[in-house]
Amino acid sequence: MASVLAAALLCLAAPALAGQDMVLGRQVAARVDAPTVAATRQPRSQYLLHCAGCHGVDGAGSAAVPDMRRLGNLLRLAGGREFILKVPGVMGSGLSDAQVAELSNWVLVTLAGSSLPAGHLPFQAAEVAQARAKPIADVGAERRRLVEQATRLGIAID
């Protein structure tokens, strides 16, 4: 009896094991352009989908990826606020201007709260739209400029 049950379960699991989804008994071909099952609207979920792959769940980054926990320190530098919105991960995220503003504000408050300068003003969608209209031509050079400025001022951004 156990072998019959195991065989039946294997037959039922075979489509899933073959990488095919079953919907109401029909095989559904996977599509690259298929919409997500549920829209992701929460900033934390957006962070996990769009940022955590490189910056880590806790925002710590790595040797080659900036530490998001110090992101607030960029706001202390001339051009730092604009840089936050113009990095490739933000510019190419596919998020709307309002979503970028909300996600950036969430990161600053949640992950980088201890590095925020006094009087920090949250990002607004209109500010994101302005930043996207004027992308940085050389992100590496701009980052080096900010690192040099931070070093002169004694501000840790890495």
CSV table of C-alpha atoms in Angstrom, one decimal:
chain,number,residue,atom,x,y,z
A,1,MET,CA,0.0,0.0,0.0
A,2,ALA,CA,2.8,2.4,0.9
A,3,SER,CA,4.5,1.8,-2.5
A,4,VAL,CA,1.2,2.6,-4.3
A,5,LEU,CA,0.8,5.8,-2.3
A,6,ALA,CA,4.4,6.8,-3.0
A,7,ALA,CA,3.9,6.1,-6.8
A,8,ALA,CA,0.7,8.3,-6.7
A,9,LEU,CA,2.6,11.1,-5.0
A,10,LEU,CA,5.4,10.9,-7.4
A,11,CYS,CA,3.0,11.1,-10.3
A,12,LEU,CA,1.4,14.2,-8.8
A,13,ALA,CA,4.7,15.8,-8.1
A,14,ALA,CA,6.2,15.0,-11.5
A,15,PRO,CA,5.0,18.2,-13.2
A,16,ALA,CA,6.4,20.4,-10.4
A,17,LEU,CA,9.7,18.5,-10.5
A,18,ALA,CA,9.9,19.1,-14.2
A,19,GLY,CA,9.7,22.8,-13.7
A,20,GLN,CA,6.1,23.2,-14.9
A,21,ASP,CA,3.4,25.0,-13.0
A,22,MET,CA,0.0,23.4,-12.9
A,23,VAL,CA,-3.1,25.6,-12.9
A,24,LEU,CA,-6.5,23.9,-12.8
A,25,GLY,CA,-5.0,20.8,-14.5
A,26,ARG,CA,-3.3,22.6,-17.4
A,27,GLN,CA,0.4,23.1,-17.9
A,28,VAL,CA,1.2,26.8,-18.0
A,29,ALA,CA,4.4,27.9,-19.9
A,30,ALA,CA,6.6,30.2,-18.0
A,31,ARG,CA,6.7,33.8,-19.4
A,32,VAL,CA,9.5,36.3,-18.9
A,33,ASP,CA,6.9,39.2,-19.1
A,34,ALA,CA,4.4,37.6,-16.7
A,35,PRO,CA,3.1,40.0,-14.1
A,36,THR,CA,3.9,39.3,-10.5
A,37,VAL,CA,1.2,37.5,-8.5
A,38,ALA,CA,1.0,40.3,-6.0
A,39,ALA,CA,2.3,43.8,-6.3
A,40,THR,CA,5.0,44.7,-3.9
A,41,ARG,CA,4.2,48.0,-2.3
A,42,GLN,CA,5.9,48.1,1.0
A,43,PRO,CA,9.3,49.8,1.2
A,44,ARG,CA,10.9,46.9,3.0
A,45,SER,CA,9.8,44.5,0.3
A,46,GLN,CA,11.0,46.9,-2.4
A,47,TYR,CA,14.4,47.0,-0.6
A,48,LEU,CA,14.6,43.2,-0.5
A,49,LEU,CA,13.8,42.9,-4.2
A,50,HIS,CA,15.8,45.9,-5.5
A,51,CYS,CA,18.7,46.5,-3.1
A,52,ALA,CA,19.4,43.6,-0.7
A,53,GLY,CA,20.9,41.4,-3.5
A,54,CYS,CA,24.0,43.7,-3.4
A,55,HIS,CA,23.8,45.6,-0.2
A,56,GLY,CA,22.6,42.7,2.0
A,57,VAL,CA,19.4,42.4,4.0
A,58,ASP,CA,21.0,44.5,6.8
A,59,GLY,CA,22.4,47.0,4.4
A,60,ALA,CA,26.0,46.3,5.4
A,61,GLY,CA,27.2,45.9,1.8
A,62,SER,CA,30.6,44.3,1.0
A,63,ALA,CA,34.1,45.3,0.1
A,64,ALA,CA,32.8,46.4,-3.4
A,65,VAL,CA,29.3,47.5,-2.4
A,66,PRO,CA,28.7,50.6,-0.2
A,67,ASP,CA,27.3,50.2,3.4
A,68,MET,CA,23.8,51.5,3.4
A,69,ARG,CA,23.9,51.9,7.1
A,70,ARG,CA,26.1,55.0,6.6
A,71,LEU,CA,24.0,56.5,3.8
A,72,GLY,CA,22.9,59.4,5.9
A,73,ASN,CA,26.5,60.6,6.0
A,74,LEU,CA,26.3,61.3,2.2
A,75,LEU,CA,23.6,63.9,3.0
A,76,ARG,CA,26.4,65.9,4.8
A,77,LEU,CA,28.4,66.2,1.6
A,78,ALA,CA,27.9,68.7,-1.3
A,79,GLY,CA,26.2,66.7,-4.0
A,80,GLY,CA,25.6,63.6,-1.8
A,81,ARG,CA,21.8,63.9,-1.7
A,82,GLU,CA,21.7,64.0,-5.5
A,83,PHE,CA,24.1,61.1,-5.7
A,84,ILE,CA,21.9,58.9,-3.6
A,85,LEU,CA,19.1,59.3,-6.3
A,86,LYS,CA,21.4,59.0,-9.3
A,87,VAL,CA,23.3,55.7,-8.6
A,88,PRO,CA,22.6,53.0,-11.2
A,89,GLY,CA,20.7,50.8,-8.9
A,90,VAL,CA,18.2,53.6,-8.2
A,91,MET,CA,18.1,55.0,-11.7
A,92,GLY,CA,17.5,51.5,-13.3
A,93,SER,CA,15.3,50.1,-10.6
A,94,GLY,CA,12.1,50.2,-12.5
A,95,LEU,CA,10.4,51.9,-9.6
A,96,SER,CA,8.3,55.0,-10.0
A,97,ASP,CA,9.6,58.4,-8.7
A,98,ALA,CA,7.2,58.1,-5.7
A,99,GLN,CA,8.4,54.5,-4.9
A,100,VAL,CA,12.1,55.6,-5.1
A,101,ALA,CA,11.4,58.5,-2.7
A,102,GLU,CA,9.6,56.2,-0.3
A,103,LEU,CA,12.2,53.5,-0.5
A,104,SER,CA,15.1,55.9,-0.1
A,105,ASN,CA,13.4,57.5,2.9
A,106,TRP,CA,12.8,54.0,4.4
A,107,VAL,CA,16.5,53.1,4.0
A,108,LEU,CA,17.6,56.3,5.6
A,109,VAL,CA,15.3,56.0,8.6
A,110,THR,CA,15.4,52.2,9.1
A,111,LEU,CA,18.9,51.2,8.1
A,112,ALA,CA,20.9,54.5,8.3
A,113,GLY,CA,19.0,56.3,11.0
A,114,SER,CA,22.1,56.7,13.2
A,115,SER,CA,24.0,58.5,10.4
A,116,LEU,CA,21.2,61.0,9.4
A,117,PRO,CA,22.1,64.6,9.9
A,118,ALA,CA,19.9,66.8,12.1
A,119,GLY,CA,17.2,68.5,10.1
A,120,HIS,CA,17.2,65.9,7.3
A,121,LEU,CA,14.3,66.4,4.9
A,122,PRO,CA,12.7,63.3,3.3
A,123,PHE,CA,13.0,62.8,-0.4
A,124,GLN,CA,10.0,63.7,-2.5
A,125,ALA,CA,8.8,62.2,-5.9
A,126,ALA,CA,9.5,65.5,-7.7
A,127,GLU,CA,13.1,65.5,-6.5
A,128,VAL,CA,13.5,62.0,-7.8
A,129,ALA,CA,12.1,63.0,-11.2
A,130,GLN,CA,14.6,66.0,-11.4
A,131,ALA,CA,17.5,63.7,-10.5
A,132,ARG,CA,16.5,61.1,-13.1
A,133,ALA,CA,16.3,63.9,-15.8
A,134,LYS,CA,20.0,64.6,-15.2
A,135,PRO,CA,21.9,61.3,-14.8
A,136,ILE,CA,25.6,61.2,-13.7
A,137,ALA,CA,27.9,60.7,-16.7
A,138,ASP,CA,30.6,59.0,-14.6
A,139,VAL,CA,29.3,57.5,-11.4
A,140,GLY,CA,32.7,56.2,-10.4
A,141,ALA,CA,34.3,59.6,-10.7
A,142,GLU,CA,31.5,61.2,-8.8
A,143,ARG,CA,31.8,58.6,-6.0
A,144,ARG,CA,35.5,59.2,-5.8
A,145,ARG,CA,34.9,63.0,-5.5
A,146,LEU,CA,32.4,62.3,-2.6
A,147,VAL,CA,34.9,59.9,-0.9
A,148,GLU,CA,37.6,62.5,-1.1
A,149,GLN,CA,35.3,65.2,0.2
A,150,ALA,CA,34.2,62.9,3.1
A,151,THR,CA,37.8,62.1,3.9
A,152,ARG,CA,38.7,65.8,4.1
A,153,LEU,CA,35.8,66.4,6.4
A,154,GLY,CA,36.3,63.3,8.6
A,155,ILE,CA,33.0,61.7,7.5
A,156,ALA,CA,32.8,57.9,7.2
A,157,ILE,CA,30.8,56.9,4.1
A,158,ASP,CA,32.4,53.5,3.5
